[in-house]
Each structure stands twice: as C-alpha cells, then as structure tokens.
Tab-separated table of C-alpha atoms and ligand atoms in Angstrom:
chain	number	residue	atom	x	y	z
A	1	MET	CA	5.825	59.601	33.285
A	2	ALA	CA	2.179	59.711	34.370
A	3	LEU	CA	-0.068	57.177	32.630
A	4	ILE	CA	-2.136	59.393	30.304
A	5	PRO	CA	0.831	61.419	28.946
A	6	GLU	CA	2.671	58.118	28.401
A	7	LEU	CA	-0.271	56.649	26.469
A	8	LEU	CA	-0.644	59.845	24.403
A	9	THR	CA	3.065	59.779	23.509
A	10	ILE	CA	2.889	56.137	22.390
A	11	ALA	CA	-0.357	56.673	20.455
A	12	THR	CA	1.057	59.750	18.695
A	13	THR	CA	4.309	57.947	17.841
A	14	ALA	CA	2.344	54.999	16.407
A	15	ALA	CA	-0.012	57.290	14.445
A	16	GLU	CA	2.892	59.289	12.976
A	17	ALA	CA	4.726	56.104	11.948
A	18	THR	CA	1.512	54.898	10.274
A	19	VAL	CA	1.027	58.236	8.494
A	20	ASP	CA	4.536	57.825	7.023
A	21	LEU	CA	3.700	54.275	5.891
A	22	LEU	CA	0.405	55.365	4.298
A	23	LEU	CA	2.048	58.316	2.511
A	24	ASP	CA	4.679	55.931	1.191
A	25	ARG	CA	2.132	53.410	-0.105
A	26	VAL	CA	-0.890	55.499	-1.175
A	27	ASP	CA	0.053	55.971	-4.814
A	28	GLY	CA	1.604	52.557	-5.377
A	29	SER	CA	-0.187	49.397	-6.430
A	30	VAL	CA	-1.606	47.494	-3.466
A	31	GLU	CA	-3.395	44.178	-3.186
A	32	VAL	CA	-7.088	44.840	-2.504
A	33	ASN	CA	-9.584	42.271	-1.165
A	34	GLU	CA	-13.247	42.397	-0.214
A	35	LYS	CA	-14.449	41.802	3.362
A	36	SER	CA	-18.141	41.830	4.347
A	37	SER	CA	-19.382	42.965	0.892
A	38	THR	CA	-18.084	44.126	-2.497
A	39	THR	CA	-17.923	47.680	-1.118
A	40	ASP	CA	-16.016	46.743	2.081
A	41	LEU	CA	-12.352	46.784	1.054
A	42	VAL	CA	-9.156	45.770	2.823
A	43	THR	CA	-5.590	46.078	1.521
A	44	GLU	CA	-2.271	44.554	2.428
A	45	VAL	CA	-1.399	48.025	3.777
A	46	ASP	CA	-4.271	47.880	6.324
A	47	ARG	CA	-2.640	44.713	7.708
A	48	GLU	CA	0.907	46.125	7.595
A	49	ALA	CA	-0.247	49.290	9.343
A	50	GLU	CA	-2.020	47.337	12.076
A	51	ALA	CA	1.116	45.221	12.629
A	52	LEU	CA	3.214	48.403	12.834
A	53	ILE	CA	0.930	49.966	15.462
A	54	VAL	CA	0.615	46.759	17.485
A	55	GLY	CA	4.425	46.398	17.451
A	56	ILE	CA	4.915	49.925	18.811
A	57	VAL	CA	2.238	49.459	21.486
A	58	THR	CA	3.406	46.034	22.655
A	59	SER	CA	7.076	47.033	22.752
A	60	ASN	CA	6.168	49.881	25.126
A	61	ARG	CA	3.220	48.321	27.013
A	62	PRO	CA	3.369	44.534	26.646
A	63	ASP	CA	0.539	43.783	29.090
A	64	ASP	CA	-2.237	46.024	27.720
A	65	GLY	CA	-5.265	44.779	25.794
A	66	ILE	CA	-5.575	45.622	22.086
A	67	VAL	CA	-8.445	45.389	19.608
A	68	GLY	CA	-7.829	46.218	15.946
A	69	GLU	CA	-9.993	46.285	12.816
A	70	GLU	CA	-7.786	43.793	10.984
A	71	GLY	CA	-8.103	41.097	13.610
A	72	THR	CA	-5.871	41.944	16.554
A	73	GLY	CA	-7.501	40.771	19.758
A	74	ILE	CA	-5.209	40.731	22.774
A	75	GLU	CA	-6.679	40.273	26.245
A	76	GLY	CA	-4.559	42.446	28.495
A	77	THR	CA	-3.816	42.144	32.167
A	78	THR	CA	-3.805	45.913	32.859
A	79	SER	CA	-6.631	48.487	33.001
A	80	VAL	CA	-5.575	49.781	29.564
A	81	ARG	CA	-7.100	48.804	26.196
A	82	TRP	CA	-5.983	50.105	22.787
A	83	ILE	CA	-8.578	50.450	19.985
A	84	ILE	CA	-6.993	50.633	16.543
A	85	ASP	CA	-8.189	51.333	13.012
A	86	PRO	CA	-5.026	51.224	10.875
A	87	ILE	CA	-6.801	52.782	7.876
A	88	ASP	CA	-10.210	54.323	8.458
A	89	GLY	CA	-11.519	55.092	4.993
A	90	THR	CA	-9.839	52.254	3.119
A	91	THR	CA	-11.829	53.073	-0.045
A	92	ASN	CA	-10.308	56.572	-0.065
A	93	PHE	CA	-6.861	55.020	0.414
A	94	VAL	CA	-7.374	52.606	-2.493
A	95	TYR	CA	-8.417	55.465	-4.787
A	96	GLY	CA	-5.765	57.908	-3.480
A	97	HIS	CA	-8.616	60.156	-2.400
A	98	PRO	CA	-7.907	62.530	0.555
A	99	GLY	CA	-9.632	61.721	3.826
A	100	PHE	CA	-8.357	58.315	4.922
A	101	SER	CA	-6.820	58.210	8.380
A	102	VAL	CA	-5.253	56.165	11.149
A	103	SER	CA	-7.279	56.098	14.368
A	104	ILE	CA	-5.893	55.080	17.760
A	105	ALA	CA	-7.879	55.334	21.003
A	106	VAL	CA	-6.934	54.212	24.495
A	107	GLU	CA	-9.350	53.301	27.272
A	108	ILE	CA	-8.492	53.100	30.958
A	109	ASP	CA	-10.958	50.997	32.965
A	110	GLY	CA	-13.367	51.091	30.004
A	111	GLU	CA	-13.370	54.911	29.724
A	112	LEU	CA	-11.846	56.698	26.740
A	113	ALA	CA	-8.713	58.508	27.924
A	114	VAL	CA	-6.704	59.226	24.748
A	115	GLY	CA	-7.591	59.699	21.080
A	116	VAL	CA	-5.250	60.296	18.139
A	117	VAL	CA	-6.304	60.541	14.475
A	118	GLY	CA	-3.692	61.055	11.757
A	119	ASP	CA	-4.895	62.317	8.351
A	120	PRO	CA	-1.899	61.844	6.027
A	121	LEU	CA	-2.912	63.814	2.927
A	122	HIS	CA	-4.025	66.845	4.969
A	123	ARG	CA	-0.918	66.583	7.189
A	124	ASP	CA	-3.170	66.735	10.258
A	125	THR	CA	-2.721	64.999	13.590
A	126	PHE	CA	-5.717	65.401	15.905
A	127	THR	CA	-5.211	64.555	19.584
A	128	ALA	CA	-7.253	64.624	22.780
A	129	THR	CA	-6.970	63.417	26.328
A	130	LYS	CA	-9.934	63.219	28.700
A	131	GLY	CA	-10.666	66.593	30.301
A	132	GLU	CA	-7.749	68.372	28.595
A	133	GLY	CA	-9.279	69.598	25.317
A	134	ALA	CA	-8.596	68.695	21.704
A	135	PHE	CA	-5.805	69.753	19.379
A	136	ARG	CA	-4.927	69.789	15.670
A	137	ASN	CA	-1.179	69.707	15.085
A	138	GLY	CA	-0.720	70.912	18.676
A	139	ARG	CA	-3.117	73.876	18.421
A	140	PRO	CA	-6.400	73.893	20.409
A	141	ILE	CA	-9.569	73.341	18.357
A	142	GLY	CA	-13.279	73.880	18.959
A	143	VAL	CA	-16.632	73.223	17.308
A	144	SER	CA	-18.289	75.621	14.842
A	145	GLY	CA	-20.864	77.224	17.126
A	146	ALA	CA	-23.670	76.704	14.575
A	147	THR	CA	-27.131	77.703	15.802
A	148	GLU	CA	-29.435	77.165	12.796
A	149	LEU	CA	-30.041	73.733	11.344
A	150	SER	CA	-31.073	75.202	7.996
A	151	ARG	CA	-27.617	76.798	7.672
A	152	SER	CA	-25.648	73.784	8.898
A	153	LEU	CA	-23.256	71.499	7.023
A	154	VAL	CA	-23.854	67.915	8.124
A	155	ALA	CA	-21.576	64.955	7.393
A	156	THR	CA	-22.630	61.329	7.276
A	157	GLY	CA	-21.491	57.950	6.001
A	158	PHE	CA	-23.017	54.742	4.666
A	159	GLY	CA	-22.557	51.152	5.802
A	160	TYR	CA	-21.434	48.317	3.556
A	161	ASP	CA	-24.694	46.336	3.322
A	162	ARG	CA	-26.671	47.242	0.173
A	163	GLU	CA	-30.157	47.376	1.811
A	164	TRP	CA	-28.783	49.369	4.703
A	165	ARG	CA	-27.079	51.882	2.398
A	166	MET	CA	-30.294	52.439	0.474
A	167	ALA	CA	-32.235	53.067	3.702
A	168	GLN	CA	-29.510	55.458	4.896
A	169	GLY	CA	-29.763	57.248	1.542
A	170	ALA	CA	-33.519	57.675	2.052
A	171	VAL	CA	-32.888	59.366	5.425
A	172	VAL	CA	-30.361	61.702	3.790
A	173	THR	CA	-32.890	62.562	1.045
A	174	GLN	CA	-35.290	63.821	3.734
A	175	LEU	CA	-32.520	65.608	5.615
A	176	LEU	CA	-31.348	67.505	2.530
A	177	GLY	CA	-34.396	69.752	2.667
A	178	GLU	CA	-33.709	70.757	6.282
A	179	VAL	CA	-29.944	71.543	6.322
A	180	ALA	CA	-27.552	73.677	4.260
A	181	ASP	CA	-25.830	70.658	2.714
A	182	ILE	CA	-24.516	67.137	3.259
A	183	ARG	CA	-20.952	65.784	3.049
A	184	ARG	CA	-19.937	62.106	2.676
A	185	MET	CA	-16.168	62.097	2.923
A	186	GLY	CA	-15.394	58.468	3.717
A	187	SER	CA	-13.657	58.258	7.088
A	188	ALA	CA	-15.727	58.368	10.260
A	189	ALA	CA	-12.630	59.247	12.307
A	190	VAL	CA	-11.934	62.276	10.097
A	191	ASP	CA	-15.641	63.235	10.109
A	192	LEU	CA	-15.598	63.350	13.920
A	193	CYS	CA	-12.411	65.451	13.818
A	194	SER	CA	-14.135	67.712	11.283
A	195	VAL	CA	-16.903	68.349	13.836
A	196	ALA	CA	-14.165	68.977	16.417
A	197	CYS	CA	-12.471	71.702	14.367
A	198	GLY	CA	-15.632	73.276	12.922
A	199	ARG	CA	-15.046	71.984	9.372
A	200	VAL	CA	-18.599	70.615	9.508
A	201	ASP	CA	-21.345	71.450	12.019
A	202	ALA	CA	-22.454	67.885	12.780
A	203	TYR	CA	-21.980	64.243	11.778
A	204	PHE	CA	-24.012	61.087	12.178
A	205	GLU	CA	-23.758	57.474	11.047
A	206	ARG	CA	-25.292	54.115	11.805
A	207	GLY	CA	-23.293	50.870	11.846
A	208	LEU	CA	-19.799	52.047	12.764
A	209	ASN	CA	-17.439	49.780	14.647
A	210	ILE	CA	-15.731	50.926	17.828
A	211	TRP	CA	-12.386	51.360	16.030
A	212	ASP	CA	-14.069	53.791	13.578
A	213	PHE	CA	-15.461	56.121	16.241
A	214	ALA	CA	-13.508	55.700	19.517
A	215	ALA	CA	-10.651	58.192	18.980
A	216	GLY	CA	-12.733	60.668	16.986
A	217	SER	CA	-15.571	60.734	19.507
A	218	LEU	CA	-13.172	61.715	22.324
A	219	ILE	CA	-11.586	64.383	20.096
A	220	ALA	CA	-15.041	65.768	19.185
A	221	SER	CA	-16.349	65.816	22.756
A	222	GLU	CA	-13.133	67.398	24.057
A	223	ALA	CA	-13.556	70.090	21.377
A	224	GLY	CA	-17.006	70.910	22.765
A	225	ALA	CA	-19.275	68.718	20.618
A	226	ILE	CA	-22.324	66.886	21.914
A	227	VAL	CA	-21.472	63.236	21.229
A	228	HIS	CA	-23.956	60.416	21.810
A	229	ASP	CA	-26.246	57.861	20.205
A	230	LEU	CA	-29.733	59.215	19.394
A	231	HIS	CA	-30.994	58.760	22.960
A	232	GLY	CA	-28.321	60.419	25.083
A	233	GLY	CA	-26.227	57.295	25.680
A	234	PRO	CA	-22.634	56.866	24.519
A	235	PRO	CA	-22.024	56.410	20.775
A	236	THR	CA	-22.396	52.797	19.658
A	237	LYS	CA	-22.550	50.681	16.515
A	238	ARG	CA	-26.291	51.416	16.496
A	239	PHE	CA	-25.730	55.164	16.191
A	240	THR	CA	-22.952	57.736	16.403
A	241	PHE	CA	-23.896	61.416	16.561
A	242	ALA	CA	-21.612	64.435	17.069
A	243	SER	CA	-22.782	68.017	16.820
A	244	SER	CA	-21.978	71.577	17.658
A	245	PRO	CA	-24.197	72.167	20.739
A	246	GLY	CA	-26.470	74.861	19.215
A	247	ILE	CA	-28.000	72.481	16.658
A	248	ALA	CA	-27.661	69.181	18.532
A	249	SER	CA	-31.238	68.942	19.857
A	250	PRO	CA	-33.087	69.907	16.660
A	251	LEU	CA	-30.846	67.643	14.566
A	252	ALA	CA	-31.171	64.670	16.935
A	253	ASP	CA	-34.965	65.190	17.060
A	254	LEU	CA	-35.168	65.320	13.271
A	255	LEU	CA	-33.028	62.186	12.861
A	256	THR	CA	-35.223	60.409	15.416
A	257	ARG	CA	-38.376	61.404	13.473
A	258	LEU	CA	-36.758	60.126	10.275
A	259	GLY	CA	-35.995	56.802	11.992
A	260	ALA	CA	-32.265	57.154	11.301
A	261	ASP	CA	-31.335	54.600	13.991
A	262	GLN	CA	-34.192	52.215	13.201
A	263	ILE	CA	-33.030	51.023	9.778
B	301	IPD	C1	-15.385	53.085	7.187
B	301	IPD	C2	-15.301	54.586	7.132
B	301	IPD	C3	-16.497	55.155	6.395
B	301	IPD	C4	-17.783	54.751	7.034
B	301	IPD	C5	-17.844	53.243	7.144
B	301	IPD	C6	-16.638	52.711	7.904
B	301	IPD	P1	-13.204	51.533	7.155
B	301	IPD	O1	-14.287	52.521	7.864
B	301	IPD	O2	-15.228	55.120	8.422
B	301	IPD	O3	-16.478	56.570	6.385
B	301	IPD	O4	-18.859	55.239	6.311
B	301	IPD	O5	-19.036	52.905	7.818
B	301	IPD	O6	-16.717	51.313	8.022
B	301	IPD	O7	-13.944	50.267	6.800
B	301	IPD	O8	-12.689	52.219	5.958
B	301	IPD	O9	-12.182	51.350	8.220
C-alpha cells in the first residue's frame, strides 16, 4: 500500500478503537487529576487511550516517531511522526458533555499528511489527507461560505492559566459586538472540524498545543478554510485561526486590533 493510504488506515483504526474505549468509559467513574492548573484535567482514560493508540501505531509502524499529550515521546528513524491527543476536551469527557474527541495527525518530513478526529458522542469521524479534501463519515465536507462578519458564528477556547483566560475573555467581550455569536465548546480538534463542515464560520484560540490542533487544522484547510496564525504563518501555540475564506481577512484584522495574540 502507498504510504499515505497506509497511514490513514492506521490512524482511522486507532481513532475508532479509541472512540469505542471513550464511549465505554464516559459515563463511569474515572480517576481525575489536575495538570498545569485546577482547570487542566487528566483522567486515567486519557492515559489508557494514549497507550491504546501508541500500541496500534507501533505494532504497524515500529520505527516512526510519536508525540502524545500524555507523555509519549518516541524519536523515530523514519520520515513519519504521529501527533496524538487521546482525549481533546478532557473536561467535557469528565462531565459527560458532548464534544470531546480523539485527535491523530501524521506528518511526513515535517508536513501534515493525514488528520483523523473521532467525536464519540456525535458518532463523527473526520478525516483528511493532504491535497485530497476532507470528509465526515466518508462524505466530503466544506466550509460555510460566510461573507459577513456581523452574521458569523465564531468559536473559540480558553487556556488553563487564570490570567490568560481573563485576558482571552476580554477579547471575546469586544468581539461579541462584531459577530453574530460566540461558541466555546471545549475541544479545539472538534472546533476545527466544525469550521471544516460549516457548523461554525470561524474559530480561533491562543495557547493550544500541537496535539490539539494538528489533525483539525489539516481537516479544516482541506475543507477549504483559511488556516494560519494571525500573520499568515502556520498555526502555532501562539495562535491558531481557521475561517471560511469570505470572512477570514476582516476577522483576522479585528483579532489583530484586539491584540488577541499578544496576551
Ligand atoms: C483543550 C481543548 C480545549 C481548549 C484547550 C485545550 P485538552 O485540550 O482543546 O477546547 O480550549 O486550550 O488544551 O487539554 O482537553 O486536551
């Protein structure tokens, strides 16, 4: 099998196995701990899910590199690196609130080639491969086509540091007067897929880690979204922005004026 289809098959298999695990465990009692702050949660299921994904990847591709939110750091000897968030939106998972997901991206030579996001409670699997479009449960998806900022639904998220969250809230307060409405759903990977399928018109956040945005940013860009930081570079921890093209410039300009990446 050619490399990209092989990687997509493995990533989809691992995401589907994780979706089954998360569905099995979401309503049970799980051990919850705090990470970087009292709002940054991790559960035993995050660790089990990461071990499950890493096991599937390494049994198929033992020499690839892997980075995972719960601590996996394997230096590979191939051109392939896997980027894993076993549960993106752990707070939603802990509360049994829809919108948590598993996110698996694969880079070849440092370029995103494959993205898979599984959203268990919505029974959605989003997939994309570089240059081949984006799909939801196997059907092609595309962005909303929004053209007016004042009529646009914009998603965002907040980091775990208290000062940072308050500054992000101040930006959103200003933004509320300029857009139709705001959504804060709790999984960056799902938010990016929501841009991809037109469920929101745009999404932005500061402070994400690569495992939060890697798969979703490929899915969004393959669905036709403009995906970048606030200055035209690739999305980073400093800023992740994804938008239907018709509102991308005015929204990015407004966020720049509001200092959204300067907090
Ligand atoms: C979090 C989610 C959330 C976002 C946070 C992320 P995690 O990921 O994506 O929506 O606002 O910034 O850290 O910690 O649940 O994997």
